[in-house]
PDB file of C-alpha atoms in Angstrom:
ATOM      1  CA  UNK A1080       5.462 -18.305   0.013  1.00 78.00           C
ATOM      2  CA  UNK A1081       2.429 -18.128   1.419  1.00 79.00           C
ATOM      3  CA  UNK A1082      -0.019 -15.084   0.055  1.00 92.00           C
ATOM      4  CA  UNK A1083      -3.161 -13.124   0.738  1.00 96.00           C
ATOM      5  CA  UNK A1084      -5.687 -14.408  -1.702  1.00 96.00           C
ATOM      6  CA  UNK A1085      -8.887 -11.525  -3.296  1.00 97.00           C
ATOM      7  CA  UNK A1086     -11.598 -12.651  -4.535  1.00 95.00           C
ATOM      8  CA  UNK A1087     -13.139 -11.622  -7.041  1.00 94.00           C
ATOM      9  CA  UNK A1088     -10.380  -9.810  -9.605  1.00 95.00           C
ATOM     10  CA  UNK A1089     -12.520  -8.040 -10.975  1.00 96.00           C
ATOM     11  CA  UNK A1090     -16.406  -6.672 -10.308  1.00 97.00           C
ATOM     12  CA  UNK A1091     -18.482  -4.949 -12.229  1.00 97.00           C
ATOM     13  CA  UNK A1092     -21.844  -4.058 -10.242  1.00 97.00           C
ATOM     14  CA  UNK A1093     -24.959  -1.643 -10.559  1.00 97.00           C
ATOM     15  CA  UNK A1094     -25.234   1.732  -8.807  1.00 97.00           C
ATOM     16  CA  UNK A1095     -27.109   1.593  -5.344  1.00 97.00           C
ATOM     17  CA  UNK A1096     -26.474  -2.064  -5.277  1.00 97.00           C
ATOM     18  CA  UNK A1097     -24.673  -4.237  -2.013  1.00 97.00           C
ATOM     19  CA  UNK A1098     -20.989  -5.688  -2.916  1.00 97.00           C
ATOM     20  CA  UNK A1099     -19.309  -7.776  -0.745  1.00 97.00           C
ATOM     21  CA  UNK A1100     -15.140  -8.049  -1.649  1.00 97.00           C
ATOM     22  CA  UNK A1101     -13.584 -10.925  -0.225  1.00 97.00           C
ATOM     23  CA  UNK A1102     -10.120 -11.903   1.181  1.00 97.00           C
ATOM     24  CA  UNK A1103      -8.043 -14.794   2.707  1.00 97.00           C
ATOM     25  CA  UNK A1104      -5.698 -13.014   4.943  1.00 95.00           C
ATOM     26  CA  UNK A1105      -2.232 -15.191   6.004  1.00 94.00           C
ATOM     27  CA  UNK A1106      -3.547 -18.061   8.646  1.00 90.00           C
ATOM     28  CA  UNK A1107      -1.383 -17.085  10.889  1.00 88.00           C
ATOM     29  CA  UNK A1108      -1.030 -12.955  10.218  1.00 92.00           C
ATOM     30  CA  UNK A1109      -3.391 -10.805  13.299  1.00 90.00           C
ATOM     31  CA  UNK A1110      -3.631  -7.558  11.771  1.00 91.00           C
ATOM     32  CA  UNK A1111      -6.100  -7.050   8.761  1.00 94.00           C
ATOM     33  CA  UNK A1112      -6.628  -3.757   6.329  1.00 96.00           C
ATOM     34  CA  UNK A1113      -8.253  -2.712   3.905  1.00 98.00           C
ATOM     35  CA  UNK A1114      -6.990   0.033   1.648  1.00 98.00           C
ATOM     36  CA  UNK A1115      -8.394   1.840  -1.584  1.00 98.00           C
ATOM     37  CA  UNK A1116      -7.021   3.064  -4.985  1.00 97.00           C
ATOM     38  CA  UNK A1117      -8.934   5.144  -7.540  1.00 96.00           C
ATOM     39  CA  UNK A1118      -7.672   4.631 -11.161  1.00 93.00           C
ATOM     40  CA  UNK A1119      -4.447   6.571 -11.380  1.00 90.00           C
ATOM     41  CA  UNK A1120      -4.430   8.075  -7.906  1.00 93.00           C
ATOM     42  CA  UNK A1121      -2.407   6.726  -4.671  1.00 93.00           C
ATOM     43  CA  UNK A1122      -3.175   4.107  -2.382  1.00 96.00           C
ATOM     44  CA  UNK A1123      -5.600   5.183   0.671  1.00 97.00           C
ATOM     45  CA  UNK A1124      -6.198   3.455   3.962  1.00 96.00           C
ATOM     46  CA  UNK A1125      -9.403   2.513   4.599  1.00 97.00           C
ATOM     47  CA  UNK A1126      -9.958   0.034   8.204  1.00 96.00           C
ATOM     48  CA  UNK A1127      -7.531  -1.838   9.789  1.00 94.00           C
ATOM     49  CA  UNK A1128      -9.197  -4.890  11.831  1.00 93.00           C
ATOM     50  CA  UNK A1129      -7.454  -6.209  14.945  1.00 90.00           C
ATOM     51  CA  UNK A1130      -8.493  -8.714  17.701  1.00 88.00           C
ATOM     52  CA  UNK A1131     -12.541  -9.494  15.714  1.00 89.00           C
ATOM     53  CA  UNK A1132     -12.648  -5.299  15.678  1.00 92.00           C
ATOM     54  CA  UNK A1133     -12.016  -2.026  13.845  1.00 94.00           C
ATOM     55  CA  UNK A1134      -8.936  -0.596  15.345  1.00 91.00           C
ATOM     56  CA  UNK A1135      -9.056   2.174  13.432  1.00 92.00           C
ATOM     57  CA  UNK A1136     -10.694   3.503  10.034  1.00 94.00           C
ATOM     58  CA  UNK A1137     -10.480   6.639   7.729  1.00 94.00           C
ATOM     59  CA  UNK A1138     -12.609   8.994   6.984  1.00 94.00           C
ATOM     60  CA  UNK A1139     -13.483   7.588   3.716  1.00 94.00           C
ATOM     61  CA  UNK A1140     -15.066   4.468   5.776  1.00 96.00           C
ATOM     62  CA  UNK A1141     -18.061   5.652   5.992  1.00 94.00           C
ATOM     63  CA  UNK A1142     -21.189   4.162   7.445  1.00 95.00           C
ATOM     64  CA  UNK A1143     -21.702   2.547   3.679  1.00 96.00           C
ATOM     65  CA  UNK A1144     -19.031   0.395   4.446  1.00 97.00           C
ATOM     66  CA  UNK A1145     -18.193  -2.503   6.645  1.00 97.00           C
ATOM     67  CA  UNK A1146     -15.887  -5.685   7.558  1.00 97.00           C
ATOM     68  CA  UNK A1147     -16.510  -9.222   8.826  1.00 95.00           C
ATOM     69  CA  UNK A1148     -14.664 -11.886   9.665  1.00 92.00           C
ATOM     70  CA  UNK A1149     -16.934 -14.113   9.486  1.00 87.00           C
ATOM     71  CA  UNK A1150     -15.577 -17.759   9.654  1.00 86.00           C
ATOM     72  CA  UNK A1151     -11.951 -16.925  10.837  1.00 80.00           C
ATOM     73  CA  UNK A1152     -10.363 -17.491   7.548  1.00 88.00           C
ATOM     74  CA  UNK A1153     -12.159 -15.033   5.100  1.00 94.00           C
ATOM     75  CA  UNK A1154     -12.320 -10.895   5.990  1.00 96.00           C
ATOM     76  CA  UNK A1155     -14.668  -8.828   4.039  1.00 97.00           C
ATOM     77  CA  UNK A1156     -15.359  -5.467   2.817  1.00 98.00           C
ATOM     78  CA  UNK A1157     -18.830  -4.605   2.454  1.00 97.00           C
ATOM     79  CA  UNK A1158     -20.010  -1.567   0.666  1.00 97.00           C
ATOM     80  CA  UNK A1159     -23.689  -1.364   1.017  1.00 96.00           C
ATOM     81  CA  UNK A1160     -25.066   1.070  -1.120  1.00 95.00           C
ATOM     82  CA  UNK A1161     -22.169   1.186  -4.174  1.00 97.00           C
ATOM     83  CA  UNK A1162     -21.732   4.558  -6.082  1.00 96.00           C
ATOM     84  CA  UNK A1163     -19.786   5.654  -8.891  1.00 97.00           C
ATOM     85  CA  UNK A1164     -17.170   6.940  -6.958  1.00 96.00           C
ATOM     86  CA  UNK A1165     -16.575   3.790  -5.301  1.00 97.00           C
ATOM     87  CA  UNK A1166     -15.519   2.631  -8.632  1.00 98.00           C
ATOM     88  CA  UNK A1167     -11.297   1.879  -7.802  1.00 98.00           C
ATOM     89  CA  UNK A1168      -8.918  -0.812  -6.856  1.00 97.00           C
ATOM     90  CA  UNK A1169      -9.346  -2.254  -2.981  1.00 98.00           C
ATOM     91  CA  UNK A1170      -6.328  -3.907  -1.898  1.00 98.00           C
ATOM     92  CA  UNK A1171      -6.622  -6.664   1.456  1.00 97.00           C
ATOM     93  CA  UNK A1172      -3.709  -7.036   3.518  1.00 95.00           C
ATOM     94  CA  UNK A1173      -2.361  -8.582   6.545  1.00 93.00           C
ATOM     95  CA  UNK A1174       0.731  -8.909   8.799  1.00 90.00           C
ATOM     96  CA  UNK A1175       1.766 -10.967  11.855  1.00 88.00           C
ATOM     97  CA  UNK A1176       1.867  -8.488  14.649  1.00 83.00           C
ATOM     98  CA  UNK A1177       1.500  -4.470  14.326  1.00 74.00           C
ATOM     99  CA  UNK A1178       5.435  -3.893  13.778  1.00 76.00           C
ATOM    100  CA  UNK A1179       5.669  -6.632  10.934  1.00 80.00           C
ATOM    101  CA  UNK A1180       5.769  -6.164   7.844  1.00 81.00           C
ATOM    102  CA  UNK A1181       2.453  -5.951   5.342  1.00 85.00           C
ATOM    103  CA  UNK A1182       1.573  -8.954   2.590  1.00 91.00           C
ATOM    104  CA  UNK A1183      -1.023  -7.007   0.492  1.00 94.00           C
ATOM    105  CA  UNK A1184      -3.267  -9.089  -1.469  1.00 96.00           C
ATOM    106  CA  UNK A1185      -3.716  -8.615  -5.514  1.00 95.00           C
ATOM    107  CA  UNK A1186      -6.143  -6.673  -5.143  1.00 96.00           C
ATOM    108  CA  UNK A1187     -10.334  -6.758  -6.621  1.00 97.00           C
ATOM    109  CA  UNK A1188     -11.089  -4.285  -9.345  1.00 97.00           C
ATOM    110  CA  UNK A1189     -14.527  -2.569  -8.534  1.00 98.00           C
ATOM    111  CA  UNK A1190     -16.332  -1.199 -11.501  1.00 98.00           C
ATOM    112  CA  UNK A1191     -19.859   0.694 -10.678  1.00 98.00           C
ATOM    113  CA  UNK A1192     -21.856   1.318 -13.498  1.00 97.00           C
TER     114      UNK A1192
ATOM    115  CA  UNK B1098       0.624  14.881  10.412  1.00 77.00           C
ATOM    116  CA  UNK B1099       2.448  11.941   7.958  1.00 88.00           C
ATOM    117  CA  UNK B1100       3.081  12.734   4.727  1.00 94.00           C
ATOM    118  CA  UNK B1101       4.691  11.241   2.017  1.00 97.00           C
ATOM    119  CA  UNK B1102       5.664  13.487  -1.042  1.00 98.00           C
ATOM    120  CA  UNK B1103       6.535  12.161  -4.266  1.00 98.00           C
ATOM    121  CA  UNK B1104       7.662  15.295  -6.365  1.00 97.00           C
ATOM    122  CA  UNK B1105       8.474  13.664  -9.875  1.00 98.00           C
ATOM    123  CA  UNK B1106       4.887  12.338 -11.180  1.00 97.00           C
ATOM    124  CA  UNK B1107       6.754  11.043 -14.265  1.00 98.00           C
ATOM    125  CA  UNK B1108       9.795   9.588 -15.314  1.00 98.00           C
ATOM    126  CA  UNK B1109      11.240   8.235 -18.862  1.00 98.00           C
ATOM    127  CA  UNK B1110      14.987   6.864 -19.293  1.00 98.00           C
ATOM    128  CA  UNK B1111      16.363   5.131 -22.177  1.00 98.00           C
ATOM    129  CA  UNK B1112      17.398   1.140 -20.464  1.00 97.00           C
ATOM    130  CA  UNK B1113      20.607   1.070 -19.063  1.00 97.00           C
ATOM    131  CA  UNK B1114      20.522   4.579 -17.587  1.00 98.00           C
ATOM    132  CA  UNK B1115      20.227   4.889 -13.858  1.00 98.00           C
ATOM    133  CA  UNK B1116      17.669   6.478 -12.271  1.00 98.00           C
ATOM    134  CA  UNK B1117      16.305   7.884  -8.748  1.00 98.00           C
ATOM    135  CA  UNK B1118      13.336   8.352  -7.695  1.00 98.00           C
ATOM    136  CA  UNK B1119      12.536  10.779  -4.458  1.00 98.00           C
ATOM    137  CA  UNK B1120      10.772  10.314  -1.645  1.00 98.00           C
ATOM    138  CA  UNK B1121      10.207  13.095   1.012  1.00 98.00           C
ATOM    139  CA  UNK B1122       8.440  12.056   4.179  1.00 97.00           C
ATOM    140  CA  UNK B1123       7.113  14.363   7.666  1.00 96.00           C
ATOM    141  CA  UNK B1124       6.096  12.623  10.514  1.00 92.00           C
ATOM    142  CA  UNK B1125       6.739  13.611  14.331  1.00 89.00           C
ATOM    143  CA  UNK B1126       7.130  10.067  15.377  1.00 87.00           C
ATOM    144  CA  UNK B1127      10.250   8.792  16.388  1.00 86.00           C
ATOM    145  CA  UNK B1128       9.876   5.305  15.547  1.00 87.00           C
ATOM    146  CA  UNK B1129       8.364   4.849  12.076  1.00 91.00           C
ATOM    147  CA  UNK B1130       8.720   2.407   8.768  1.00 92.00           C
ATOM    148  CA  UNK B1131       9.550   3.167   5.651  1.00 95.00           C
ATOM    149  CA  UNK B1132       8.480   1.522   2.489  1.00 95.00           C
ATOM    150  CA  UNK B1133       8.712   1.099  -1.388  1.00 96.00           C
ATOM    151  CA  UNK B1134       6.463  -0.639  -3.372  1.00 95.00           C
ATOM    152  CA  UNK B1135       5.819  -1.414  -7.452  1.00 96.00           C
ATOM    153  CA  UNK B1136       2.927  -1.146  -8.923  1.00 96.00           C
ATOM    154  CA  UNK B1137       3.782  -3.076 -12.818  1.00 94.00           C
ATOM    155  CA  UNK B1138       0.890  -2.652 -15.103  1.00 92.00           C
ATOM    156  CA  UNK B1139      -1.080  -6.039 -14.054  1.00 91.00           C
ATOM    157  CA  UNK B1140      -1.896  -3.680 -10.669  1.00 92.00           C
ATOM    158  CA  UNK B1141      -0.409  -5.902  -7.606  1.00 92.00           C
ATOM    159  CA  UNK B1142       1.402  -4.244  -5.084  1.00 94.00           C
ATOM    160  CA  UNK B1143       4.933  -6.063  -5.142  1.00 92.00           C
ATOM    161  CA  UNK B1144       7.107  -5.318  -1.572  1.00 91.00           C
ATOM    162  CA  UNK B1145      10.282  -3.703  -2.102  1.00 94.00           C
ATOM    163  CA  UNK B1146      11.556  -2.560   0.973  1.00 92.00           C
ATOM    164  CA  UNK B1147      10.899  -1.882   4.487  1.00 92.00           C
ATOM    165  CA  UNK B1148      13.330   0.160   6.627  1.00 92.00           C
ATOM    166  CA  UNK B1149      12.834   1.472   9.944  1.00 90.00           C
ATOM    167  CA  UNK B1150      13.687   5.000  11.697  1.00 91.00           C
ATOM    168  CA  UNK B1151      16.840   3.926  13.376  1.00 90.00           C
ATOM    169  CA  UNK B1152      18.187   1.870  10.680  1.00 87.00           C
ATOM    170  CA  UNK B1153      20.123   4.345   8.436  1.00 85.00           C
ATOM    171  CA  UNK B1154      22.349   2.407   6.912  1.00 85.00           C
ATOM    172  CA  UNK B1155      21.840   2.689   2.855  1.00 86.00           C
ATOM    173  CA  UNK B1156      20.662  -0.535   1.410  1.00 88.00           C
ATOM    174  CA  UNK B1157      21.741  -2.164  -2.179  1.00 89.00           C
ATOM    175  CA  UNK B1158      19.879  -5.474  -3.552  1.00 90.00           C
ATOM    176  CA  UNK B1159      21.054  -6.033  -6.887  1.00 94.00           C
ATOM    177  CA  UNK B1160      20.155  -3.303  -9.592  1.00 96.00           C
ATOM    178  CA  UNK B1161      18.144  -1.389  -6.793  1.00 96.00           C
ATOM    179  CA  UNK B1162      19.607   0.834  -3.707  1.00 96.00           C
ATOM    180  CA  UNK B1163      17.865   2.806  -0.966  1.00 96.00           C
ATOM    181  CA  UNK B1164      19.432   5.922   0.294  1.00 96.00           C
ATOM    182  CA  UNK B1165      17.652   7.278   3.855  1.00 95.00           C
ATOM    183  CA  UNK B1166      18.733  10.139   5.433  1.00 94.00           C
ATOM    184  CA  UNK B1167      16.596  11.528   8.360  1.00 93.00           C
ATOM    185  CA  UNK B1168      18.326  14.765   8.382  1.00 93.00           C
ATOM    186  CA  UNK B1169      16.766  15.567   5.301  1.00 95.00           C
ATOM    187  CA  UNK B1170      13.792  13.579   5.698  1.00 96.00           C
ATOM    188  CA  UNK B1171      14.024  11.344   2.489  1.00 97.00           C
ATOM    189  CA  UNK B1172      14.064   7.469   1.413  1.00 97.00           C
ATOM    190  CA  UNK B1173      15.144   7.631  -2.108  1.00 97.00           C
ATOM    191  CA  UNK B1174      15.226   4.714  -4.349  1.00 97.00           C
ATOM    192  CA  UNK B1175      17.846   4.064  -7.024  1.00 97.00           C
ATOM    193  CA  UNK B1176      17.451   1.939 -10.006  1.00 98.00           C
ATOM    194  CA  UNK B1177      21.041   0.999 -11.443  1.00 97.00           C
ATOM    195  CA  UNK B1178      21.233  -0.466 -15.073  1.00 97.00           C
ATOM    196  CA  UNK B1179      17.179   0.302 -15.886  1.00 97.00           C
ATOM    197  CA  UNK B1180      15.343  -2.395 -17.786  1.00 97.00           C
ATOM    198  CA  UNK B1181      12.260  -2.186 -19.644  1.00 97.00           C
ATOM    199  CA  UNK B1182      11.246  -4.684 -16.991  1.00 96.00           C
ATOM    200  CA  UNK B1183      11.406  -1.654 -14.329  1.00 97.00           C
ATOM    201  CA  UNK B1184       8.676   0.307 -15.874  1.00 97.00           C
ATOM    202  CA  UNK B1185       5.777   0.711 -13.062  1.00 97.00           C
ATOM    203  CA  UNK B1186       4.579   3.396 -10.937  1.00 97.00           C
ATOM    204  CA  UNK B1187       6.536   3.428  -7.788  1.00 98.00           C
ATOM    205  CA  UNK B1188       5.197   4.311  -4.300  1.00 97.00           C
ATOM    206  CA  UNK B1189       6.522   5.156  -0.767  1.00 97.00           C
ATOM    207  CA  UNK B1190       4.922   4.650   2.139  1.00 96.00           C
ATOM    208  CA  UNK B1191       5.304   5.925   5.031  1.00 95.00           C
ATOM    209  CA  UNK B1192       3.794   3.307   8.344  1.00 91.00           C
ATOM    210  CA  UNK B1193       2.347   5.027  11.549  1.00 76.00           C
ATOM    211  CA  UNK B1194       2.734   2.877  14.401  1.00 74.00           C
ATOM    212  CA  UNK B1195      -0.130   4.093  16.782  1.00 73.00           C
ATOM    213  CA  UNK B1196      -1.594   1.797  19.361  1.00 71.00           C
ATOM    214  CA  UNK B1197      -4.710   0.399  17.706  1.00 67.00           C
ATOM    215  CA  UNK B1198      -2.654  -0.133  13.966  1.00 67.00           C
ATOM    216  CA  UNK B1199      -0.148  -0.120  11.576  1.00 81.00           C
ATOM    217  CA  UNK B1200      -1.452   1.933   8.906  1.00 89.00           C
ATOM    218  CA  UNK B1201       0.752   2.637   5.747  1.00 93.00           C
ATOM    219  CA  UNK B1202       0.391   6.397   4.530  1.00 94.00           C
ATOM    220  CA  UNK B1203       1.284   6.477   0.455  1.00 97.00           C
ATOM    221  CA  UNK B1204       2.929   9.123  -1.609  1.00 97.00           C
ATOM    222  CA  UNK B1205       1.162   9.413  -4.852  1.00 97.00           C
ATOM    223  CA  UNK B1206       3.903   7.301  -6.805  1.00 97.00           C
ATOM    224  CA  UNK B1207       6.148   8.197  -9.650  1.00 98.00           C
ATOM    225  CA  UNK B1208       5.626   6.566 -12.870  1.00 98.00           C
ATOM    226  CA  UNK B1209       8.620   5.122 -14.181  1.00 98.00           C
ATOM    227  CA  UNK B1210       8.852   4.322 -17.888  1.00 98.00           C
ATOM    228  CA  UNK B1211      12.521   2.447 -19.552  1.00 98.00           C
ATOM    229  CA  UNK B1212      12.117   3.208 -23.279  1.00 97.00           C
ATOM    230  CA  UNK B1213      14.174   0.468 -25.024  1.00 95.00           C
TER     231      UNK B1213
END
């Protein structure tokens, strides 16, 4: 079955520095998101991507944050300037057309120290 | 505004009991999705169920039913039998179908724990 693939699992990175979190959405899925979990809290949106563009994005995307897709395959989350808060789980999905349903990825496990 | 309200934070049953799990949901859009999803300790999101707003038939796959009623608002999720295995925190979701997305909206999960 095919599956949306997160790289890295897990990242630990300095405070103030740039992270990039990567994903391999479904080749033939449309719709891309991003979405957010701090430790023991619930899952937040973050950015949904649609058509090489942000349909739509939280308030929690704020200007520290950003997606690419850069090659077609891969769609990143970049967070520019981390902070401790930023420390959570960030989850990539994708689905086929806006009324399908979601594969979410396994998600990459952001530690900022 | 969506919402998605998960009232029991907690929940611990002895395996082999049954157990539900409630899910309360507002949204002023007639044509919505509803989700659940399990969380198991290793921290994946594993797809449970997706039913939408005109579908309200209740649902059973194997140990596991889904009761929706829109007159009350509610998507609850039955686990017959319980295993150990079904310890996980459990989430519903709640999809808002706008133009520009599909964005999920997520209660804040009940954590399910099967004592042996």
């Amino acid at each position: 079955e095919p599956e949306v693939t997160q790289t890295p699992s897990h990242q630990v990175t300095q405070m103030g520095q740039e992270v990039i979190l990567r994903c391999v959405p479904i080749s033939n899925h449309l719709y891309f998101y991003w979405y957010r979990q701090i430790l023991g809290q619930k899952v937040e949106f973050l950015v949904s991507f649609y058509n090489n563009e942000i349909s739509e994005k939280s308030e929690i995307f704020d200007d520290q944050f950003s997606v690419e897709r850069p090659d077609g395959s891969n769609f990143t989350l970049k967070i520019r300037s981390t902070k401790l808060e930023d420390s959570a789980m960030y989850f990539c999905a994708s689905n086929p057309g806006r009324e399908d349903g979601y594969t979410f990825g396994s998600g990459t496990r952001l530690t900022v120290v | 505004a969506q919402k998605v309200t998960q009232a029991q934070t907690e929940i611990s049953v002895v395996e082999k009991e049954d157990v539900t799990l409630d899910c309360v949901y507002e949204t002023r859009d007639t044509t919505y999705y509803l989700f659940w999803y399990k969380q198991p300790p290793s921290g994946e999101l594993v797809f449970l169920i997706r039913r939408n707003s005109f579908d309200e038939q209740n649902e059973i796959s194997g140990r596991y039913s889904w009761n929706f009623q829109k007159s009350t608002s509610s998507f609850n999720f039955t686990i017959t039998a319980s295993q150990v295995v079904d310890s996980a925190v459990y989430f519903c979701a709640l999809s808002e179908v706008t133009d520009s997305s599909y964005k999920l909206i997520f209660g804040s999960g009940t954590r399910l724990l099967v004592r042996p």
